[in-house]
Amino acid sequence: MSTSTPLGKLRTNGLLWPIVALVALLVVNVIARPSFASITLRDGHLYGSLIDILRNGAPTLLVALGMTLVIATRGIDLSVGATAAIVGAITTTYIVAAPDPASARAAFIGMAIALVACALLGVWNGFLVSVLGIQPIIATLVLMVAGRGIAMLITDGQIITVNNEAFSVVGAGFVLLPVSILISIAVFIGLVIITRRTALGMLIESVGINPEASRLAGIRSRTIVWMVYVFAALCAGVAGLMITSNVNSVNPNSVGLWIELDAILAVVIGGTSLAGGRFSLAGTLLGALVIQTLTTTVYNLGIEPQAILVFKAAVVLAVCLMQAPKFRARFVRRPKPPTPAIRPTAPAPVPSKVGQ
Amino acid sequence: MTEAATAQKPSSTGAPVVEMRGISIEFPGVKALQDVDFRLLPGEVHALMGENGAGKSTLIKALTGVYTIDSGQIRVGGAPVSFARPAEAQAAGVSTVYQEVNLCANLTVAENILLGREPRKAGAIDGRAMRARAREVLTSIGLHIDPASTLSTHPIAVQQLVAIARAVAVDASVLILDEPTSSLDADEVAELFRIMRTLRDKGTAILFVSHFLDQVYEISDRMTVLRNGKLVGEYLTAELSRLDLISAMIGRELGEMDALARMTASHEADSSRVPTLRARGLGRVGSIEPMDLDVHAGEVVGLAGLLGSGRTELVRLLFGADRPERGTIEVDGKPVSIRNPRNAIAAGIAFASEDRKGEGLIADLSIRDNLVLAMQASRGWARPVPRRLKDELIEKYIELLDIRPANPDALIRNLSGGNQQKVILARWLVTQPKLLILDEPTRGIDIGAKAQIMKLVATLAAEGMAVIFISAELEEVLRISDRVVVLRDRQKIAELEGRSASVNDVMSLIASHSDGSTLERNAS
Amino acid sequence: MMSANVTTPTPATTSDPVAPVRKPATKGSLVPPRLLPVLATFVLFVLMFGTGAARYENFGTAQTVANLLIDNSFLIVLAVGMTFVILTGGIDLSVGSVVALSTMVAAWGLQAGLPAPLIVLLVLATGTVFGLLQGLIIQRFDIQPFIVTLAGMFLARGLAFLISAESISIKDETFRGMSGGAVTLPGDIVITYGVVIALTVLAIAAYVLHRTRFGRTVYAVGGNEHSAMLMGLNTARVKVGVYTISGFCASLAGLLFSFYMLSGNALHAVGMELDAIAAVVIGGTLLAGGAGYVVGSLLGVLVLGTIQTLINFDGTLSSWWTKIFIGALLLAFIVLQRAALRRRQ
């Protein structure tokens, strides 16, 4: 396939398979239930299954966007779910305790305080990774374990219910489309502009591809790595706001539970390698949609909702195997030889280390 | 000395215990070994000689089953073998001690010596018997340490000897020592040689790799010299002079030379002016001894010396790639503190590393991104290089350096070595450095690109840039340099005028006995 | 320390496997440095237990220690399996889900009327094969353990849900017998069969790690995989092996958990893999691999259990402090490990 055709282009930038998966899922749904594709306009709001997918997928998408940058620097952030819970806890606790708990002012101040706290959590993770040099998985595990405890501490172990219209807008509001997806899309667009119009994207990729060469070229790797963890925490924080606002309450034990895993999954499906380096924000967008559509499909087809986990496992494995050079060398026909042939008997550890 | 010296007849008796014939190994884009013959006789110390990239390590790894050969035949003890894993080579009596100690520092000394063939009792590892056996082996090589102690608690030199103990413990018929002495001091080397002689006298065939010529002449009986993946010849140590050895290792490649005009920078460096770079007492323990270096604007200073002489270590300190432990650096007469590459870049220093792949390329990024990387890094992420400037720079350097393909969006990983090197050069040239440091810029690239790079260096110097040039090929260094600094054993031993110096002058300096130099090293 | 005599049973049962390593103490220092982290955890445990004994009535008894073991027998087994994996420098996120799957398989099989011994074998086989497959994928295709076992985590829990989304209670006599049965030790200390099984697993694991080539290769791989390969050790077998062992331990822990809970539930043991990892790390095992002891992991579990017990006894501290304390401990140990590594370089 030539790279000049649109299809070839999608194939080279890795977006082909996520698109195929998404389209296939949508087709299955439409066949199973033709009303799936219908979108109706009521009271100036759009309704329909497709809109639901967008709305429910908004938090995952947001977290996945932050995760994309972290993964591009060869990192990972396991603490995003706990961060979302903490943000939800701070905001709702503030609003409930405010003198005017129904006012927009209370909602804004609450959210602002929560996001500042959330940025501090990102600073914390970034400090452990970039200054102390602790492996990202381990460094963020600390907050993953302790974070929900902190959220419970804030709410005093209660499930807090709020009644604040301004706050509800974040997760449940509509401006034709759900506000949550508008926020996520806005962050997506903003991120694409920032990473691709400034040099940020290139420097992140450079640090992820070859940290030593980047250091010798004078890149401030530490600052960049630190920055992406703060950004990931902020994304998680806003996602936490969406989730709590959507149900007008916070349960510190369940807000954003396992969202880090969905986010990692979305990033991987989108074609960004867990080994770091080049990242694709568009791929992550597609990946998040694939995951949400998969969930919806399972409900739509009347399969037991719990089976979703099995599907996710299958998708993770398939994608990772397809990305693994050793698997490709053995089972996948190579398209053309820009990548030099891998000698099947060549000792794996030695050349792979040279390459890093 | 003739270039293609014929192989000497061996004096040693007995059939070769290792015989390698017509060995070729090719890695993606590199012919690591081409049709190389090699043999090893029982009861000899055989030195394998060659510069970086000559193929020494590849040959050893082919023998020990780490790499598989593309063609050729290996015989051990007369029988054809093809080891798929190091374990198989060990089972056949071929033991290897690598340069970087390949043991597990978290295990005990006894385990490191015997793991894989540990004594057992009722199926379980018999710890007592294992320690006793380890002690025996250690004693036999004169090393008196507690076998139950953790390996990491011992200095590197002792770890190296433990690695040899492991090889000895199997009664190997072939012992391969790949640069075992690079981290040892004089006493430790003497100890190692005593052990080697003992083993040799018992009939073990020892393959020895070292870049210290004194050591090679002290211990080895015969030598095989490789260059650029090809066999140069096999010689008796006693019959090969140091000068001949060095010229065999470095090679003259006269045919290639004639293709290039002598291109010493025409610009006369004015040494009375303030030098662009003035380093005083620059040093780092275990890396290089404190030394001074001046480089003037418009001057090319070549660093000559063999691998391990300190040439790379010196420039890494200048650039802050390694942090200097002592000494001062001035740029244009102003003292600068260089603790990391960013300091150096800000001071106007640029550095193209010898390890292009590991320390230069961002393999998955395009030519465009790689080319502006250093400039972008110093501007910070928020101020991208304007599109128009970027395009101008790329167009300019693609044309100036004849980078192919001329497509700025091509991934740099898909370029040839020469073109990759040109992109790295361009990356630094766009930062308009005062001092350009090039470590082996011509290694592993084709002759055409080599000529282009040499010409570029001469032009840059003529335009007033200060350049430090490192190459394993002496001819190249002499041809381009106004001044040559000769290094040996991590010390500066001489400075020569580039134009008047000959390859022979430099070689005899490098080859001269380093009497007392190791003592000095210990003293400091 | 007043609690010193209370806690002696613990080291007595477990010091055996460490003995061959402890003997060759380096001259000049009392304890070889490699035992320091375990010792630190032990001191921590004693301090915490001592605090409890000093502050609360009925805390400083041998039975409290026994109860710690009873309430955490499954976690001990899980942590033992995890120790093998982490010693090689890997990680296994799937174990919590495998515990859930095991309880589900057991409950479902018993409900279907299969004999208890067959169920036990079936559960153990499921977990072992599950671990084996994960190990093969990690080793053969060189994919990060993190992502493979993450998929395993989804898969095992999903399978558990597919068996039944509802909790199934276990009424089988054998299982109930295991659950209610107890061994009385001298001094009227009562422990369950689960504790006996957990400590047996621990002893076997210590034996395997210290007295067999497989075990020493586990350490070698964690210390330097490339070197271990060049030393001629069978690193591939070990890498697959540790995940198989972890899978086996997870299914055994699942059985113990079903004795403990007497039910199968796909929502059992959510996040238990984090507890197991935390116990291993707090027990002094280096996350980068190559250093640590299963005894440390036991101590790690005991420390986690003591935190929980202390908070229960206190009554004024809310349960969420458990997580915060564990997180803080985790952080302290990780930073200490990092500092130790830096100094070594």
Short mmCIF file of N, CA, C and O in Angstrom, two decimals, chain C residues 149-218:
data_model
loop_
_atom_site.label_atom_id
_atom_site.label_comp_id
_atom_site.label_asym_id
_atom_site.label_seq_id
_atom_site.Cartn_x
_atom_site.Cartn_y
_atom_site.Cartn_z
N THR C 149 0.42 -8.78 32.63
CA THR C 149 -0.34 -9.17 33.81
C THR C 149 -1.53 -8.23 34.03
O THR C 149 -2.49 -8.60 34.70
N LEU C 150 -1.47 -7.04 33.46
CA LEU C 150 -2.64 -6.16 33.48
C LEU C 150 -3.77 -6.80 32.68
O LEU C 150 -4.93 -6.85 33.12
N ALA C 151 -3.42 -7.32 31.50
CA ALA C 151 -4.42 -8.04 30.70
C ALA C 151 -4.91 -9.25 31.47
O ALA C 151 -6.11 -9.55 31.49
N GLY C 152 -3.98 -9.94 32.14
CA GLY C 152 -4.36 -11.10 32.94
C GLY C 152 -5.33 -10.73 34.04
O GLY C 152 -6.26 -11.47 34.37
N MET C 153 -5.10 -9.54 34.60
CA MET C 153 -5.97 -9.04 35.66
C MET C 153 -7.40 -8.86 35.15
O MET C 153 -8.37 -9.30 35.77
N PHE C 154 -7.53 -8.23 33.99
CA PHE C 154 -8.86 -8.07 33.38
C PHE C 154 -9.48 -9.44 33.10
O PHE C 154 -10.64 -9.70 33.41
N LEU C 155 -8.66 -10.29 32.49
CA LEU C 155 -9.17 -11.58 32.02
C LEU C 155 -9.69 -12.42 33.19
O LEU C 155 -10.82 -12.93 33.14
N ALA C 156 -8.87 -12.54 34.23
CA ALA C 156 -9.27 -13.42 35.34
C ALA C 156 -10.54 -12.91 36.00
O ALA C 156 -11.46 -13.68 36.29
N ARG C 157 -10.64 -11.59 36.19
CA ARG C 157 -11.84 -11.08 36.83
C ARG C 157 -13.05 -11.21 35.91
O ARG C 157 -14.15 -11.54 36.34
N GLY C 158 -12.81 -10.98 34.63
CA GLY C 158 -13.90 -11.13 33.66
C GLY C 158 -14.42 -12.56 33.66
O GLY C 158 -15.63 -12.80 33.66
N LEU C 159 -13.49 -13.54 33.68
CA LEU C 159 -13.91 -14.94 33.71
C LEU C 159 -14.71 -15.24 34.97
O LEU C 159 -15.71 -15.96 34.92
N ALA C 160 -14.26 -14.67 36.08
CA ALA C 160 -14.97 -14.88 37.33
C ALA C 160 -16.41 -14.36 37.20
O ALA C 160 -17.37 -15.02 37.61
N PHE C 161 -16.55 -13.19 36.59
CA PHE C 161 -17.89 -12.62 36.39
C PHE C 161 -18.72 -13.48 35.46
O PHE C 161 -19.93 -13.62 35.63
N LEU C 162 -18.06 -14.07 34.45
CA LEU C 162 -18.79 -14.90 33.50
C LEU C 162 -19.36 -16.13 34.19
O LEU C 162 -20.42 -16.62 33.83
N ILE C 163 -18.62 -16.65 35.19
CA ILE C 163 -19.14 -17.81 35.92
C ILE C 163 -20.41 -17.40 36.64
O ILE C 163 -21.45 -18.05 36.54
N SER C 164 -20.33 -16.29 37.35
CA SER C 164 -21.54 -15.76 37.96
C SER C 164 -21.26 -14.35 38.44
O SER C 164 -20.20 -14.08 39.02
N ALA C 165 -22.22 -13.48 38.21
CA ALA C 165 -22.06 -12.11 38.69
C ALA C 165 -22.49 -12.01 40.15
O ALA C 165 -22.20 -11.05 40.83
N GLU C 166 -23.19 -13.06 40.61
CA GLU C 166 -23.66 -13.06 41.99
C GLU C 166 -22.68 -13.82 42.87
O GLU C 166 -21.94 -14.67 42.41
N SER C 167 -22.71 -13.51 44.14
CA SER C 167 -21.92 -14.26 45.10
C SER C 167 -22.52 -15.65 45.29
O SER C 167 -23.74 -15.81 45.32
N ILE C 168 -21.66 -16.67 45.34
CA ILE C 168 -22.14 -18.03 45.60
C ILE C 168 -21.59 -18.46 46.95
O ILE C 168 -20.37 -18.42 47.16
N SER C 169 -22.44 -18.89 47.82
CA SER C 169 -21.92 -19.29 49.13
C SER C 169 -21.51 -20.77 49.08
O SER C 169 -21.99 -21.55 48.26
N ILE C 170 -20.55 -21.11 49.93
CA ILE C 170 -19.99 -22.45 49.94
C ILE C 170 -20.55 -23.21 51.13
O ILE C 170 -20.43 -22.76 52.28
N LYS C 171 -21.17 -24.35 50.85
CA LYS C 171 -21.77 -25.10 51.94
C LYS C 171 -21.09 -26.45 52.14
O LYS C 171 -21.43 -27.19 53.03
N ASP C 172 -20.11 -26.74 51.29
CA ASP C 172 -19.44 -28.04 51.33
C ASP C 172 -18.82 -28.29 52.69
O ASP C 172 -18.21 -27.40 53.30
N GLU C 173 -18.95 -29.54 53.17
CA GLU C 173 -18.46 -29.87 54.52
C GLU C 173 -16.94 -29.74 54.63
O GLU C 173 -16.42 -29.22 55.60
N THR C 174 -16.25 -30.25 53.60
CA THR C 174 -14.80 -30.20 53.64
C THR C 174 -14.31 -28.75 53.78
O THR C 174 -13.46 -28.43 54.60
N PHE C 175 -14.90 -27.88 52.95
CA PHE C 175 -14.48 -26.48 52.98
C PHE C 175 -14.84 -25.85 54.32
O PHE C 175 -14.05 -25.12 54.89
N ARG C 176 -16.03 -26.17 54.79
CA ARG C 176 -16.43 -25.60 56.09
C ARG C 176 -15.51 -26.12 57.19
O ARG C 176 -15.17 -25.39 58.11
N GLY C 177 -15.13 -27.39 57.04
CA GLY C 177 -14.21 -27.97 58.01
C GLY C 177 -12.88 -27.24 58.01
O GLY C 177 -12.32 -26.91 59.07
N MET C 178 -12.40 -26.95 56.82
CA MET C 178 -11.13 -26.21 56.70
C MET C 178 -11.29 -24.82 57.31
O MET C 178 -10.37 -24.27 57.89
N SER C 179 -12.47 -24.27 57.11
CA SER C 179 -12.70 -22.91 57.59
C SER C 179 -12.75 -22.85 59.11
O SER C 179 -12.11 -22.01 59.73
N GLY C 180 -13.54 -23.80 59.69
CA GLY C 180 -13.73 -23.74 61.13
C GLY C 180 -12.63 -24.43 61.90
O GLY C 180 -12.39 -24.15 63.06
N GLY C 181 -11.94 -25.37 61.23
CA GLY C 181 -10.95 -26.19 61.90
C GLY C 181 -9.82 -25.36 62.47
O GLY C 181 -9.48 -24.31 61.95
N ALA C 182 -9.25 -25.84 63.56
CA ALA C 182 -8.20 -25.08 64.19
C ALA C 182 -7.17 -26.01 64.80
O ALA C 182 -7.47 -27.16 65.13
N VAL C 183 -5.97 -25.52 64.89
CA VAL C 183 -4.90 -26.25 65.54
C VAL C 183 -4.59 -25.48 66.82
O VAL C 183 -4.41 -24.26 66.77
N THR C 184 -4.54 -26.18 67.95
CA THR C 184 -4.20 -25.50 69.19
C THR C 184 -2.74 -25.74 69.51
O THR C 184 -2.28 -26.88 69.58
N LEU C 185 -2.01 -24.67 69.62
CA LEU C 185 -0.60 -24.76 69.92
C LEU C 185 -0.42 -24.67 71.43
O LEU C 185 -1.34 -24.23 72.14
N PRO C 186 0.73 -25.06 71.92
CA PRO C 186 0.98 -24.90 73.36
C PRO C 186 0.72 -23.46 73.77
O PRO C 186 1.05 -22.53 73.03
N GLY C 187 0.14 -23.27 74.93
CA GLY C 187 -0.18 -21.92 75.39
C GLY C 187 -1.55 -21.49 74.91
O GLY C 187 -1.85 -20.30 74.88
N ASP C 188 -2.36 -22.47 74.49
CA ASP C 188 -3.73 -22.18 74.06
C ASP C 188 -3.82 -21.19 72.93
O ASP C 188 -4.76 -20.40 72.83
N ILE C 189 -2.79 -21.18 72.07
CA ILE C 189 -2.85 -20.31 70.91
C ILE C 189 -3.51 -21.10 69.78
O ILE C 189 -3.12 -22.24 69.49
N VAL C 190 -4.50 -20.50 69.19
CA VAL C 190 -5.25 -21.20 68.17
C VAL C 190 -4.92 -20.64 66.79
O VAL C 190 -4.92 -19.42 66.60
N ILE C 191 -4.57 -21.53 65.88
CA ILE C 191 -4.40 -21.08 64.49
C ILE C 191 -5.24 -21.97 63.58
O ILE C 191 -5.60 -23.09 63.95
N THR C 192 -5.53 -21.48 62.39
CA THR C 192 -6.34 -22.26 61.46
C THR C 192 -5.42 -23.10 60.56
O THR C 192 -4.22 -22.91 60.53
N TYR C 193 -6.06 -24.03 59.80
CA TYR C 193 -5.30 -24.80 58.82
C TYR C 193 -4.67 -23.87 57.78
O TYR C 193 -3.59 -24.11 57.25
N GLY C 194 -5.41 -22.79 57.51
CA GLY C 194 -4.91 -21.82 56.53
C GLY C 194 -3.54 -21.30 56.91
O GLY C 194 -2.65 -21.17 56.06
N VAL C 195 -3.34 -21.04 58.20
CA VAL C 195 -2.04 -20.54 58.66
C VAL C 195 -0.97 -21.60 58.45
O VAL C 195 0.13 -21.32 57.99
N VAL C 196 -1.34 -22.85 58.78
CA VAL C 196 -0.38 -23.95 58.60
C VAL C 196 0.04 -24.03 57.13
O VAL C 196 1.23 -24.13 56.81
N ILE C 197 -0.96 -23.97 56.25
CA ILE C 197 -0.66 -24.05 54.81
C ILE C 197 0.23 -22.87 54.41
O ILE C 197 1.25 -23.04 53.72
N ALA C 198 -0.13 -21.67 54.85
CA ALA C 198 0.63 -20.48 54.44
C ALA C 198 2.08 -20.58 54.90
O ALA C 198 3.01 -20.31 54.14
N LEU C 199 2.28 -21.02 56.16
CA LEU C 199 3.65 -21.09 56.66
C LEU C 199 4.42 -22.21 55.97
O LEU C 199 5.64 -22.11 55.75
N THR C 200 3.71 -23.29 55.60
CA THR C 200 4.37 -24.36 54.86
C THR C 200 4.85 -23.84 53.50
O THR C 200 5.99 -24.09 53.07
N VAL C 201 3.96 -23.12 52.82
CA VAL C 201 4.33 -22.54 51.53
C VAL C 201 5.55 -21.64 51.69
O VAL C 201 6.49 -21.69 50.89
N LEU C 202 5.55 -20.87 52.74
CA LEU C 202 6.66 -19.96 53.00
C LEU C 202 7.97 -20.74 53.16
O LEU C 202 9.00 -20.40 52.58
N ALA C 203 7.89 -21.83 53.94
CA ALA C 203 9.10 -22.63 54.18
C ALA C 203 9.60 -23.25 52.87
O ALA C 203 10.80 -23.24 52.58
N ILE C 204 8.66 -23.78 52.09
CA ILE C 204 9.06 -24.39 50.81
C ILE C 204 9.68 -23.33 49.91
O ILE C 204 10.72 -23.55 49.28
N ALA C 205 9.06 -22.16 49.88
CA ALA C 205 9.57 -21.09 49.02
C ALA C 205 10.99 -20.70 49.44
O ALA C 205 11.88 -20.53 48.59
N ALA C 206 11.21 -20.60 50.75
CA ALA C 206 12.54 -20.24 51.23
C ALA C 206 13.54 -21.31 50.82
O ALA C 206 14.66 -21.01 50.38
N TYR C 207 13.13 -22.58 50.93
CA TYR C 207 14.01 -23.67 50.54
C TYR C 207 14.35 -23.56 49.05
O TYR C 207 15.51 -23.62 48.65
N VAL C 208 13.32 -23.37 48.23
CA VAL C 208 13.54 -23.30 46.77
C VAL C 208 14.46 -22.13 46.43
O VAL C 208 15.39 -22.25 45.64
N LEU C 209 14.22 -21.00 47.06
CA LEU C 209 15.00 -19.81 46.71
C LEU C 209 16.46 -19.93 47.13
O LEU C 209 17.34 -19.40 46.48
N HIS C 210 16.71 -20.64 48.23
CA HIS C 210 18.09 -20.62 48.75
C HIS C 210 18.85 -21.90 48.51
O HIS C 210 20.07 -21.91 48.52
N ARG C 211 18.14 -23.00 48.28
CA ARG C 211 18.87 -24.25 48.19
C ARG C 211 18.76 -24.91 46.82
O ARG C 211 19.24 -26.03 46.66
N THR C 212 18.12 -24.30 45.87
CA THR C 212 18.06 -24.93 44.55
C THR C 212 18.65 -23.99 43.49
O THR C 212 18.73 -22.78 43.69
N ARG C 213 19.06 -24.60 42.38
CA ARG C 213 19.63 -23.79 41.31
C ARG C 213 18.58 -22.84 40.74
O ARG C 213 18.87 -21.70 40.41
N PHE C 214 17.34 -23.34 40.66
CA PHE C 214 16.26 -22.48 40.18
C PHE C 214 16.19 -21.21 41.03
O PHE C 214 16.16 -20.09 40.53
N GLY C 215 16.19 -21.41 42.34
CA GLY C 215 16.07 -20.27 43.25
C GLY C 215 17.22 -19.30 43.11
O GLY C 215 17.02 -18.08 43.05
N ARG C 216 18.43 -19.82 43.03
CA ARG C 216 19.58 -18.92 42.91
C ARG C 216 19.56 -18.20 41.56
O ARG C 216 20.01 -17.07 41.44
N THR C 217 19.03 -18.89 40.55
CA THR C 217 18.93 -18.24 39.25
C THR C 217 17.90 -17.11 39.28
O THR C 217 18.05 -16.11 38.59
N VAL C 218 16.86 -17.28 40.11
CA VAL C 218 15.90 -16.19 40.29
C VAL C 218 16.65 -14.92 40.74
O VAL C 218 16.48 -13.84 40.17
#
